[in-house]
């Protein structure tokens, strides 16, 4: 029986991430990502990569965003569109339990899209070039206990399909490494 796990895009492709500048956070996440991937290989888990809504809308040279900027009907519709093939794949794997065990989904906490338990919040909007309160605006960015928009949409879609109790959704988060490591078995 093959074990299947759905993972956020940047777990397999860090080139898709927004450019980060806090080396300590980058190193901690990368260390956990490598530990997660080694365990995936050791346990022979098959990975299916979720699409990245930020990359597919804005490409690689985008600014960092916060979840409230993506919390709109247009971004949610984009997420729904790119997630529908993933939901279809989940349903097909689940339809064959003699062949497949679907372990769940692993997101990336802190992401405005793929955060599961934590995302980034703040009060960002408008053009930055003429703001006199730019530093104060940037200082509003913080980690909040909530899901990113892609994960909110995914959870909604799982509920619509009656899969919310079947598909476990957890995350890769350096401060809570057990979450992504415990799903692999």
CSV table of C-alpha atoms in Angstrom, one decimal:
chain,number,residue,atom,x,y,z
A,1,UNK,CA,0.0,0.0,0.0
A,2,UNK,CA,1.3,3.4,-1.0
A,3,UNK,CA,1.2,6.3,1.6
A,4,UNK,CA,0.3,9.6,0.0
A,5,UNK,CA,0.8,13.1,1.5
A,6,UNK,CA,-0.2,16.4,0.0
A,7,UNK,CA,2.3,19.2,0.7
A,8,UNK,CA,2.6,23.0,0.3
A,9,UNK,CA,4.3,23.9,-2.9
A,10,UNK,CA,7.4,25.4,-1.2
A,11,UNK,CA,8.2,22.3,0.8
A,12,UNK,CA,9.4,20.8,-2.5
A,13,UNK,CA,10.3,24.0,-4.3
A,14,UNK,CA,11.8,26.7,-2.0
A,15,UNK,CA,12.5,28.8,-5.2
A,16,UNK,CA,8.8,29.7,-5.2
A,17,UNK,CA,8.9,31.4,-1.8
A,18,UNK,CA,8.9,35.2,-1.4
A,19,UNK,CA,12.5,36.4,-0.8
A,20,UNK,CA,13.1,36.4,3.0
A,21,UNK,CA,15.8,38.3,4.9
A,22,UNK,CA,15.7,36.9,8.4
A,23,UNK,CA,18.4,34.3,8.2
A,24,UNK,CA,17.7,32.8,11.6
A,25,UNK,CA,14.1,32.0,10.6
A,26,UNK,CA,15.2,30.8,7.1
A,27,UNK,CA,17.7,28.4,8.7
A,28,UNK,CA,15.2,27.0,11.3
A,29,UNK,CA,12.6,26.3,8.6
A,30,UNK,CA,15.1,24.8,6.2
A,31,UNK,CA,16.5,22.5,8.9
A,32,UNK,CA,13.0,21.2,9.7
A,33,UNK,CA,12.2,20.9,6.0
A,34,UNK,CA,15.2,18.7,5.5
A,35,UNK,CA,14.3,16.6,8.5
A,36,UNK,CA,10.8,16.2,7.2
A,37,UNK,CA,12.0,15.2,3.7
A,38,UNK,CA,14.4,12.6,5.2
A,39,UNK,CA,11.6,11.1,7.1
A,40,UNK,CA,9.3,11.1,4.0
A,41,UNK,CA,12.0,9.2,2.1
A,42,UNK,CA,12.7,6.8,5.0
A,43,UNK,CA,9.0,6.0,5.3
A,44,UNK,CA,8.5,5.8,1.5
A,45,UNK,CA,5.7,8.4,1.5
A,46,UNK,CA,4.6,9.7,-1.9
A,47,UNK,CA,4.3,13.5,-2.1
A,48,UNK,CA,1.8,15.5,-4.1
A,49,UNK,CA,2.6,19.2,-4.4
A,50,UNK,CA,-0.1,21.7,-3.9
A,51,UNK,CA,-0.1,24.7,-6.2
A,52,UNK,CA,1.2,28.1,-4.9
A,53,UNK,CA,-1.4,30.8,-5.4
A,54,UNK,CA,1.0,33.6,-4.7
A,55,UNK,CA,3.5,32.4,-7.4
A,56,UNK,CA,0.8,31.7,-9.9
A,57,UNK,CA,-0.6,35.2,-9.5
A,58,UNK,CA,2.4,37.4,-8.8
A,59,UNK,CA,5.5,35.4,-9.8
A,60,UNK,CA,8.9,35.3,-8.0
A,61,UNK,CA,9.5,39.1,-7.7
A,62,UNK,CA,6.6,39.8,-5.4
A,63,UNK,CA,6.6,41.7,-2.1
A,64,UNK,CA,5.7,39.8,1.0
A,65,UNK,CA,2.0,39.9,1.8
A,66,UNK,CA,-0.2,39.4,4.8
A,67,UNK,CA,-3.3,37.2,5.0
A,68,UNK,CA,-5.8,40.1,5.1
A,69,UNK,CA,-4.6,41.3,1.7
A,70,UNK,CA,-5.5,37.9,0.2
A,71,UNK,CA,-8.8,37.6,2.1
A,72,UNK,CA,-11.0,38.7,-0.8
A,73,UNK,CA,-13.3,37.0,-3.3
A,74,UNK,CA,-10.8,37.2,-6.1
A,75,UNK,CA,-7.9,35.5,-4.3
A,76,UNK,CA,-10.3,32.9,-2.8
A,77,UNK,CA,-11.7,32.1,-6.2
A,78,UNK,CA,-8.2,31.7,-7.6
A,79,UNK,CA,-7.4,29.3,-4.7
A,80,UNK,CA,-10.6,27.3,-5.3
A,81,UNK,CA,-9.7,27.0,-9.0
A,82,UNK,CA,-6.2,25.7,-8.5
A,83,UNK,CA,-7.3,23.4,-5.6
A,84,UNK,CA,-10.1,21.6,-7.5
A,85,UNK,CA,-7.7,19.2,-9.2
A,86,UNK,CA,-6.1,18.5,-5.8
A,87,UNK,CA,-9.5,17.7,-4.3
A,88,UNK,CA,-10.3,15.4,-7.2
A,89,UNK,CA,-6.9,13.6,-6.7
A,90,UNK,CA,-7.7,13.2,-2.9
A,91,UNK,CA,-11.1,11.7,-3.7
A,92,UNK,CA,-9.6,9.3,-6.2
A,93,UNK,CA,-6.8,8.1,-3.8
A,94,UNK,CA,-9.4,7.7,-1.0
A,95,UNK,CA,-11.7,5.7,-3.3
A,96,UNK,CA,-9.0,3.0,-3.4
A,97,UNK,CA,-8.1,2.2,0.3
A,98,UNK,CA,-6.7,-1.1,-0.7
A,99,UNK,CA,-4.0,0.6,-2.7
A,100,UNK,CA,-3.5,4.0,-0.9
A,101,UNK,CA,-3.4,5.5,2.5
A,102,UNK,CA,-3.8,9.3,2.4
A,103,UNK,CA,-1.9,10.7,5.4
A,104,UNK,CA,-3.2,14.2,5.0
A,105,UNK,CA,-1.9,17.7,4.1
A,106,UNK,CA,1.1,19.6,5.3
A,107,UNK,CA,1.1,23.4,5.0
A,108,UNK,CA,3.6,26.0,6.0
A,109,UNK,CA,2.8,28.0,9.2
A,110,UNK,CA,3.5,31.7,8.9
A,111,UNK,CA,2.5,31.8,5.2
A,112,UNK,CA,-0.4,34.2,4.2
A,113,UNK,CA,-1.6,31.4,1.9
A,114,UNK,CA,-0.4,28.0,3.4
A,115,UNK,CA,-0.4,28.7,7.1
A,116,UNK,CA,-2.5,26.1,8.9
A,117,UNK,CA,-2.4,27.2,12.6
A,118,UNK,CA,-0.5,30.5,12.1
A,119,UNK,CA,-0.4,33.1,9.4
A,120,UNK,CA,0.9,36.6,9.1
A,121,UNK,CA,-1.4,39.5,9.8
A,122,UNK,CA,-1.1,43.3,9.9
A,123,UNK,CA,-2.6,46.4,8.4
A,124,UNK,CA,-1.0,46.8,5.0
A,125,UNK,CA,-2.6,48.4,2.0
A,126,UNK,CA,-2.0,51.2,-0.4
A,127,UNK,CA,1.2,52.5,-2.0
A,128,UNK,CA,4.3,52.6,0.2
A,129,UNK,CA,6.3,55.3,-1.6
A,130,UNK,CA,4.7,58.4,-0.1
A,131,UNK,CA,3.6,57.1,3.3
A,132,UNK,CA,4.9,59.0,6.3
A,133,UNK,CA,4.0,56.1,8.5
A,134,UNK,CA,5.8,53.3,6.6
A,135,UNK,CA,7.7,51.9,9.5
A,136,UNK,CA,4.6,51.9,11.7
A,137,UNK,CA,2.7,50.1,9.0
A,138,UNK,CA,5.5,47.5,8.5
A,139,UNK,CA,5.6,47.0,12.3
A,140,UNK,CA,2.0,45.8,12.3
A,141,UNK,CA,3.0,42.6,10.5
A,142,UNK,CA,2.9,39.8,13.1
A,143,UNK,CA,2.3,36.1,13.4
A,144,UNK,CA,-1.4,35.4,14.3
A,145,UNK,CA,-3.3,32.3,15.3
A,146,UNK,CA,-5.3,31.7,12.1
A,147,UNK,CA,-5.0,29.9,8.8
A,148,UNK,CA,-3.7,31.3,5.5
A,149,UNK,CA,-6.2,31.9,2.7
A,150,UNK,CA,-5.3,28.9,0.6
A,151,UNK,CA,-5.7,26.6,3.6
A,152,UNK,CA,-9.0,28.2,4.6
A,153,UNK,CA,-10.3,27.5,1.1
A,154,UNK,CA,-8.9,24.0,1.2
A,155,UNK,CA,-10.6,23.3,4.5
A,156,UNK,CA,-13.9,24.7,3.1
A,157,UNK,CA,-13.6,22.4,0.1
A,158,UNK,CA,-12.8,19.4,2.2
A,159,UNK,CA,-15.9,20.2,4.3
A,160,UNK,CA,-18.1,20.5,1.1
A,161,UNK,CA,-16.9,17.1,0.0
A,162,UNK,CA,-17.4,15.5,3.5
A,163,UNK,CA,-13.7,15.0,3.9
A,164,UNK,CA,-12.9,17.3,6.8
A,165,UNK,CA,-12.8,14.3,9.2
A,166,UNK,CA,-10.9,12.1,6.8
A,167,UNK,CA,-8.0,14.4,5.7
A,168,UNK,CA,-5.8,15.6,8.4
A,169,UNK,CA,-4.4,19.1,7.8
A,170,UNK,CA,-1.2,20.1,9.7
A,171,UNK,CA,1.9,22.2,9.1
A,172,UNK,CA,5.6,22.6,8.9
A,173,UNK,CA,6.6,25.1,11.6
A,174,UNK,CA,10.0,25.3,13.2
A,175,UNK,CA,8.6,26.3,16.6
A,176,UNK,CA,6.4,23.1,16.6
A,177,UNK,CA,8.3,20.5,14.6
A,178,UNK,CA,6.3,17.5,15.8
A,179,UNK,CA,3.3,18.6,13.7
A,180,UNK,CA,4.9,17.8,10.3
A,181,UNK,CA,6.9,14.9,11.6
A,182,UNK,CA,4.1,13.1,13.4
A,183,UNK,CA,1.9,12.8,10.3
A,184,UNK,CA,4.5,10.6,8.7
A,185,UNK,CA,4.1,7.0,9.7
